[in-house]
mmCIF file of C-alpha atoms in Angstrom:
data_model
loop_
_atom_site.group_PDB
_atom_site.id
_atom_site.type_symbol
_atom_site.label_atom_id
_atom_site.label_comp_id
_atom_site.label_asym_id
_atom_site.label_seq_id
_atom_site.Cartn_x
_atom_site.Cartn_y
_atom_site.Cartn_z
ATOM 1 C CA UNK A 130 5.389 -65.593 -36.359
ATOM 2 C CA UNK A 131 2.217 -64.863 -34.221
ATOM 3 C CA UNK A 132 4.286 -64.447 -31.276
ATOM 4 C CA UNK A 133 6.722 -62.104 -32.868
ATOM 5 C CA UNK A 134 3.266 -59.771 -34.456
ATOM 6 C CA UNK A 135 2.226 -59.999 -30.213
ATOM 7 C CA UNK A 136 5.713 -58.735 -29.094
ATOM 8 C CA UNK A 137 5.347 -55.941 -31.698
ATOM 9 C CA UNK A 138 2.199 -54.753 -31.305
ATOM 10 C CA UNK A 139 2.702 -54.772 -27.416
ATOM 11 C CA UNK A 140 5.727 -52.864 -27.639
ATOM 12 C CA UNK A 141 4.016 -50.564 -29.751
ATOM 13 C CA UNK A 142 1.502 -50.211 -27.220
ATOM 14 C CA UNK A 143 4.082 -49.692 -24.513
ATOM 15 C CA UNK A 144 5.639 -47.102 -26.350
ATOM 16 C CA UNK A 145 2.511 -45.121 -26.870
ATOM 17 C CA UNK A 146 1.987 -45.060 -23.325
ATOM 18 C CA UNK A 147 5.509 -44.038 -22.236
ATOM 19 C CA UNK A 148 5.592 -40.745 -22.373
ATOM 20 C CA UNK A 149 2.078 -40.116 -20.251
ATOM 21 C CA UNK A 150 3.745 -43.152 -17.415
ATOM 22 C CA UNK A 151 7.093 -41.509 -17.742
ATOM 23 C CA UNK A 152 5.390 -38.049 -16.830
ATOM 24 C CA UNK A 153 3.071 -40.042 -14.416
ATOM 25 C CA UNK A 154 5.817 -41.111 -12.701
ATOM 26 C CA UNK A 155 8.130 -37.968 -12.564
ATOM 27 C CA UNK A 156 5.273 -36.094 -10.947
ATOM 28 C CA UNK A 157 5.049 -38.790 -8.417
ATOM 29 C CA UNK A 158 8.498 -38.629 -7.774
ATOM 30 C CA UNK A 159 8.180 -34.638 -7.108
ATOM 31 C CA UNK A 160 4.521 -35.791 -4.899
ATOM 32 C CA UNK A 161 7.200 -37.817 -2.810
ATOM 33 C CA UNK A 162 9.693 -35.046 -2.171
ATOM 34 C CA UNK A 163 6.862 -32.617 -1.397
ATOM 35 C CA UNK A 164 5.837 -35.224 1.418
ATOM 36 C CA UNK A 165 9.402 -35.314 2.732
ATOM 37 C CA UNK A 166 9.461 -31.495 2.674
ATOM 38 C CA UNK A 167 7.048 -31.366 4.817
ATOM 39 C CA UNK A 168 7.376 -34.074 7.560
ATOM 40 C CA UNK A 169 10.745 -32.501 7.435
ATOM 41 C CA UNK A 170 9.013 -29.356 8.263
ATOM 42 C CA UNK A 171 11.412 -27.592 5.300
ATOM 43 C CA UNK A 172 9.650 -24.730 3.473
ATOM 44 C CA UNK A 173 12.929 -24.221 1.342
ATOM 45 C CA UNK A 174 12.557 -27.630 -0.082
ATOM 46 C CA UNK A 175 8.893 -26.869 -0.401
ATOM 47 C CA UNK A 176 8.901 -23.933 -2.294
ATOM 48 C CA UNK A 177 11.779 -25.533 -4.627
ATOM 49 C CA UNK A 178 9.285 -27.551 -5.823
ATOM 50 C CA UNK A 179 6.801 -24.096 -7.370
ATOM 51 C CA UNK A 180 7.518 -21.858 -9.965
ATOM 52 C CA UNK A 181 8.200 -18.211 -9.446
ATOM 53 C CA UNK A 182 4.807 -17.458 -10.559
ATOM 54 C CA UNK A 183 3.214 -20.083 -8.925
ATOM 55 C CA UNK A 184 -0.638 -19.371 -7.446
ATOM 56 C CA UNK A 185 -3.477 -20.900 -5.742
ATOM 57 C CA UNK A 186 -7.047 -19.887 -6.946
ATOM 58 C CA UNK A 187 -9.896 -20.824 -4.163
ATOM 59 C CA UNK A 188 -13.430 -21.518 -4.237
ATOM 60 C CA UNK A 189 -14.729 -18.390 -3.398
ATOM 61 C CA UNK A 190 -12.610 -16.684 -6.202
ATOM 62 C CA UNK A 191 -9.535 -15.595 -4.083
ATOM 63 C CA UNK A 192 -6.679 -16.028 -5.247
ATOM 64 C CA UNK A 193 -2.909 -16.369 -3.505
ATOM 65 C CA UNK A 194 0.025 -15.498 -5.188
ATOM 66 C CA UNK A 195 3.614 -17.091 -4.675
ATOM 67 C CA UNK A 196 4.490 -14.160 -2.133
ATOM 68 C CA UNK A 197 0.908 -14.737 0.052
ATOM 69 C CA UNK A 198 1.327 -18.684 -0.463
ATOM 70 C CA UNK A 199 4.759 -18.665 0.812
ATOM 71 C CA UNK A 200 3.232 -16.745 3.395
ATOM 72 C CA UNK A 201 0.545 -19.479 4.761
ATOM 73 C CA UNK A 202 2.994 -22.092 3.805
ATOM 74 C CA UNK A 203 5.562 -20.438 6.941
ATOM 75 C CA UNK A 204 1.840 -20.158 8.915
ATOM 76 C CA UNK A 205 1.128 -23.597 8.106
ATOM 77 C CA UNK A 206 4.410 -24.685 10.297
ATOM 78 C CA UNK A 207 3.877 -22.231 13.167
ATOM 79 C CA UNK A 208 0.429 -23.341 13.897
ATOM 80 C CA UNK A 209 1.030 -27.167 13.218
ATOM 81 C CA UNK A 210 3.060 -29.569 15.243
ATOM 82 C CA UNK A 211 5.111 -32.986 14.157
ATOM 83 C CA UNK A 212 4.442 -35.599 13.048
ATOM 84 C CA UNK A 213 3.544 -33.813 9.801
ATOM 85 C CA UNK A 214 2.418 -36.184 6.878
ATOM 86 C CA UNK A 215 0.966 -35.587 3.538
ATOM 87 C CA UNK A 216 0.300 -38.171 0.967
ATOM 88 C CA UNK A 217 -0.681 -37.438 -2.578
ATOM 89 C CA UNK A 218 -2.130 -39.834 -5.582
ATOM 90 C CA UNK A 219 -2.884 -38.662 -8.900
ATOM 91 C CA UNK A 220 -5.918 -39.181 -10.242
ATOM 92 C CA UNK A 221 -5.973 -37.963 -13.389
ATOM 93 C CA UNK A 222 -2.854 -36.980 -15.467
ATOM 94 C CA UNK A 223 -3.726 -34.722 -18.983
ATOM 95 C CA UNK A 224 -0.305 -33.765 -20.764
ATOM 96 C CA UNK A 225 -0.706 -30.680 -22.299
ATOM 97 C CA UNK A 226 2.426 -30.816 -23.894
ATOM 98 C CA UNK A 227 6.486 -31.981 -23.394
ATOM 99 C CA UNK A 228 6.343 -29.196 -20.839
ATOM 100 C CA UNK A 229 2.831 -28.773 -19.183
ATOM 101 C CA UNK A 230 0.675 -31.579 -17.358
ATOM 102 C CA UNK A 231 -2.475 -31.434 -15.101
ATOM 103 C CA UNK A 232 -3.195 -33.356 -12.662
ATOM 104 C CA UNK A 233 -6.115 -34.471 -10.221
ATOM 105 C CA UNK A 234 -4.860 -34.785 -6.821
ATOM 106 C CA UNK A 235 -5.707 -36.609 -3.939
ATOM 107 C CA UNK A 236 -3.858 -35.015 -0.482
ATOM 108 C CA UNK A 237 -4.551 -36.442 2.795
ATOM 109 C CA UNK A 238 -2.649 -35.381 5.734
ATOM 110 C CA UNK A 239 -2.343 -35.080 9.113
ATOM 111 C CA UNK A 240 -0.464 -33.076 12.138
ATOM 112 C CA UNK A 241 -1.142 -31.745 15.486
ATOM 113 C CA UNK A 242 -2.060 -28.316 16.432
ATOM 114 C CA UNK A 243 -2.819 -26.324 19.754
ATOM 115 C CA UNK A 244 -6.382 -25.966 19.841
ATOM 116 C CA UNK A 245 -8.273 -24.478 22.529
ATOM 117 C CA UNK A 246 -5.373 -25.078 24.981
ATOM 118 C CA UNK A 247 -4.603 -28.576 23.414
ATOM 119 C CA UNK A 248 -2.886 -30.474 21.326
ATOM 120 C CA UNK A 249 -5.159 -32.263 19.086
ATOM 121 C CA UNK A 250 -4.475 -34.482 15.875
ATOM 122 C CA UNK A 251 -5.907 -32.983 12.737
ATOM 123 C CA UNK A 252 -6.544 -34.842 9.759
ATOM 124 C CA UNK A 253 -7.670 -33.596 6.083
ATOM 125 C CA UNK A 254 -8.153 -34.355 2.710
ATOM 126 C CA UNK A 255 -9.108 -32.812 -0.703
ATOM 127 C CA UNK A 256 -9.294 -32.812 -3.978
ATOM 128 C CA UNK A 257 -7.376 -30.554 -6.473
ATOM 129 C CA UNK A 258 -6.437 -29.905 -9.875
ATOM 130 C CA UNK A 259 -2.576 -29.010 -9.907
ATOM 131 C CA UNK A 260 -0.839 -27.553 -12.851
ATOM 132 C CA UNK A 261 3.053 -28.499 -13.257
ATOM 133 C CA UNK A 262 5.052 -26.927 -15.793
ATOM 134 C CA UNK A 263 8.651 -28.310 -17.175
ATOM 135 C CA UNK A 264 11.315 -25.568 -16.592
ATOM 136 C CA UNK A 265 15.149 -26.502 -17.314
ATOM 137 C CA UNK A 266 14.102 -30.495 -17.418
ATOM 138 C CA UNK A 267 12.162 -30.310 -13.378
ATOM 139 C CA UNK A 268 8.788 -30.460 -13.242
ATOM 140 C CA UNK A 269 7.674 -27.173 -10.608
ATOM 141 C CA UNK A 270 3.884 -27.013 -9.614
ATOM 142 C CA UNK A 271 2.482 -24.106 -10.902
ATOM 143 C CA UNK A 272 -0.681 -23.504 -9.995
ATOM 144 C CA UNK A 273 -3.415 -25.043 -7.751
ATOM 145 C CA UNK A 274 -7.264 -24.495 -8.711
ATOM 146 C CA UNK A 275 -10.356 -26.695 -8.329
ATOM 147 C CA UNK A 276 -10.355 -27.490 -4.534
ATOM 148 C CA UNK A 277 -13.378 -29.187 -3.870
ATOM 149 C CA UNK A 278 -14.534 -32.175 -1.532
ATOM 150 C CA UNK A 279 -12.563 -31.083 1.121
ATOM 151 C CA UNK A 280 -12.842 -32.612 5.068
ATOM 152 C CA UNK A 281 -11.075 -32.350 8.121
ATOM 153 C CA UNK A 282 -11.340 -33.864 11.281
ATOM 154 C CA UNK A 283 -10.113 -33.026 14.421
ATOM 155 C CA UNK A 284 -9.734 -35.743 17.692
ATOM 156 C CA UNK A 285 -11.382 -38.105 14.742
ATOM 157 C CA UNK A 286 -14.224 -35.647 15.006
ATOM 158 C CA UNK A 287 -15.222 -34.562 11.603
ATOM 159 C CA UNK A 288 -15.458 -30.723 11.532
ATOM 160 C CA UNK A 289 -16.484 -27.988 9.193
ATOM 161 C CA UNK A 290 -13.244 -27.105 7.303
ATOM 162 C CA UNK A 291 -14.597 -23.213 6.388
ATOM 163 C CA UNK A 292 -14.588 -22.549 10.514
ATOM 164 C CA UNK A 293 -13.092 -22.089 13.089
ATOM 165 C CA UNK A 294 -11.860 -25.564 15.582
ATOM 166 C CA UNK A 295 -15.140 -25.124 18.091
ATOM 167 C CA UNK A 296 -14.165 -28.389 20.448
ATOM 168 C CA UNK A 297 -18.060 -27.595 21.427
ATOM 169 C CA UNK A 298 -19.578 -28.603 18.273
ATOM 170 C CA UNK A 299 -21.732 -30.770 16.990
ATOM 171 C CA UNK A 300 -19.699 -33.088 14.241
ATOM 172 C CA UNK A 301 -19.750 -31.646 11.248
ATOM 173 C CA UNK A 302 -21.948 -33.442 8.311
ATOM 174 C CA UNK A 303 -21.399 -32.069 4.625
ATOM 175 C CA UNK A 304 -24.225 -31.185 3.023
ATOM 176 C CA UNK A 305 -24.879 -34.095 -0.032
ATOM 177 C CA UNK A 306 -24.630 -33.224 -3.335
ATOM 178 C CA UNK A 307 -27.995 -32.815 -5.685
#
């Protein structure tokens, strides 16, 4: 009888959870096909993935809309040579509802790029918060705000992400926080 009241109570449990994993796990599945779309170098597949309204918000208060981000997303490829990767892992997950989730993102990636005559491996990661809204049963990523703890190194060199590649520098060290 025991055994039966500990089958219950952990599919009870289970079933509590679902919904969050099953969302969990949907996003992750969209995370993977964003990484594709991008070692594939395919900004259709890419934008597929937003909504028509999607936006990011920086730091400094600036904000892109889906015309401007589809914009740097085409810059993005021009300046940046394969192998392209980008890997993503959620954090944090908050459902807002059957149709809205946040999430915390992780991104790290990596590419080459011409810089000062040469073609150098740059690495980056960052953190994010990433809205995703439900629309006809597909998650699309609807906003990105929150971008903080970002770093980028170039040649294995870390380097200020806010300037300009100067293959002169000193390596960059971030500032710690108070």
């Amino acid at each position: 009888m025991r055994a039966i009241a500990l089958v219950a109570l952990a599919a009870l449990v289970s079933a509590a959870a679902s919904p969050d994993a099953r969302v969990k796990a949907e996003l992750e599945a969209r995370y993977e096909t964003m990484a594709r779309a991008f070692a594939a170098r395919d900004s259709a597949a890419i934008l597929a993935l937003r909504t028509p309204d999607f936006c990011i918000h920086y730091p400094g208060g600036e904000r892109d809309s889906a015309y401007r981000a589809r914009q740097v997303l085409n810059y993005f490829f021009s300046q940046n040579l394969p192998p392209i990767q980008v890997r993503y892992r959620i954090e944090t997950l908050t459902v807002l509802g059957p149709d809205v989730a946040v999430v915390d993102v992780f991104q790290k990636g990596s590419r080459y790029q011409l810089l000062s005559g040469k073609a150098r491996l740059v690495e980056h990661d960052v953190k994010q918060r990433e809205t995703w809204r439900r629309s006809k049963g597909t998650w699309l990523l609807a906003s990105v705000d929150d971008i903080h703890d970002r770093h980028r190194w170039v040649d294995g060199v870390p380097v200020d992400p806010s300037k300009p590649f100067d293959p002169e520098a000193r390596p960059f060290k971030a500032a710690e926080k108070p």
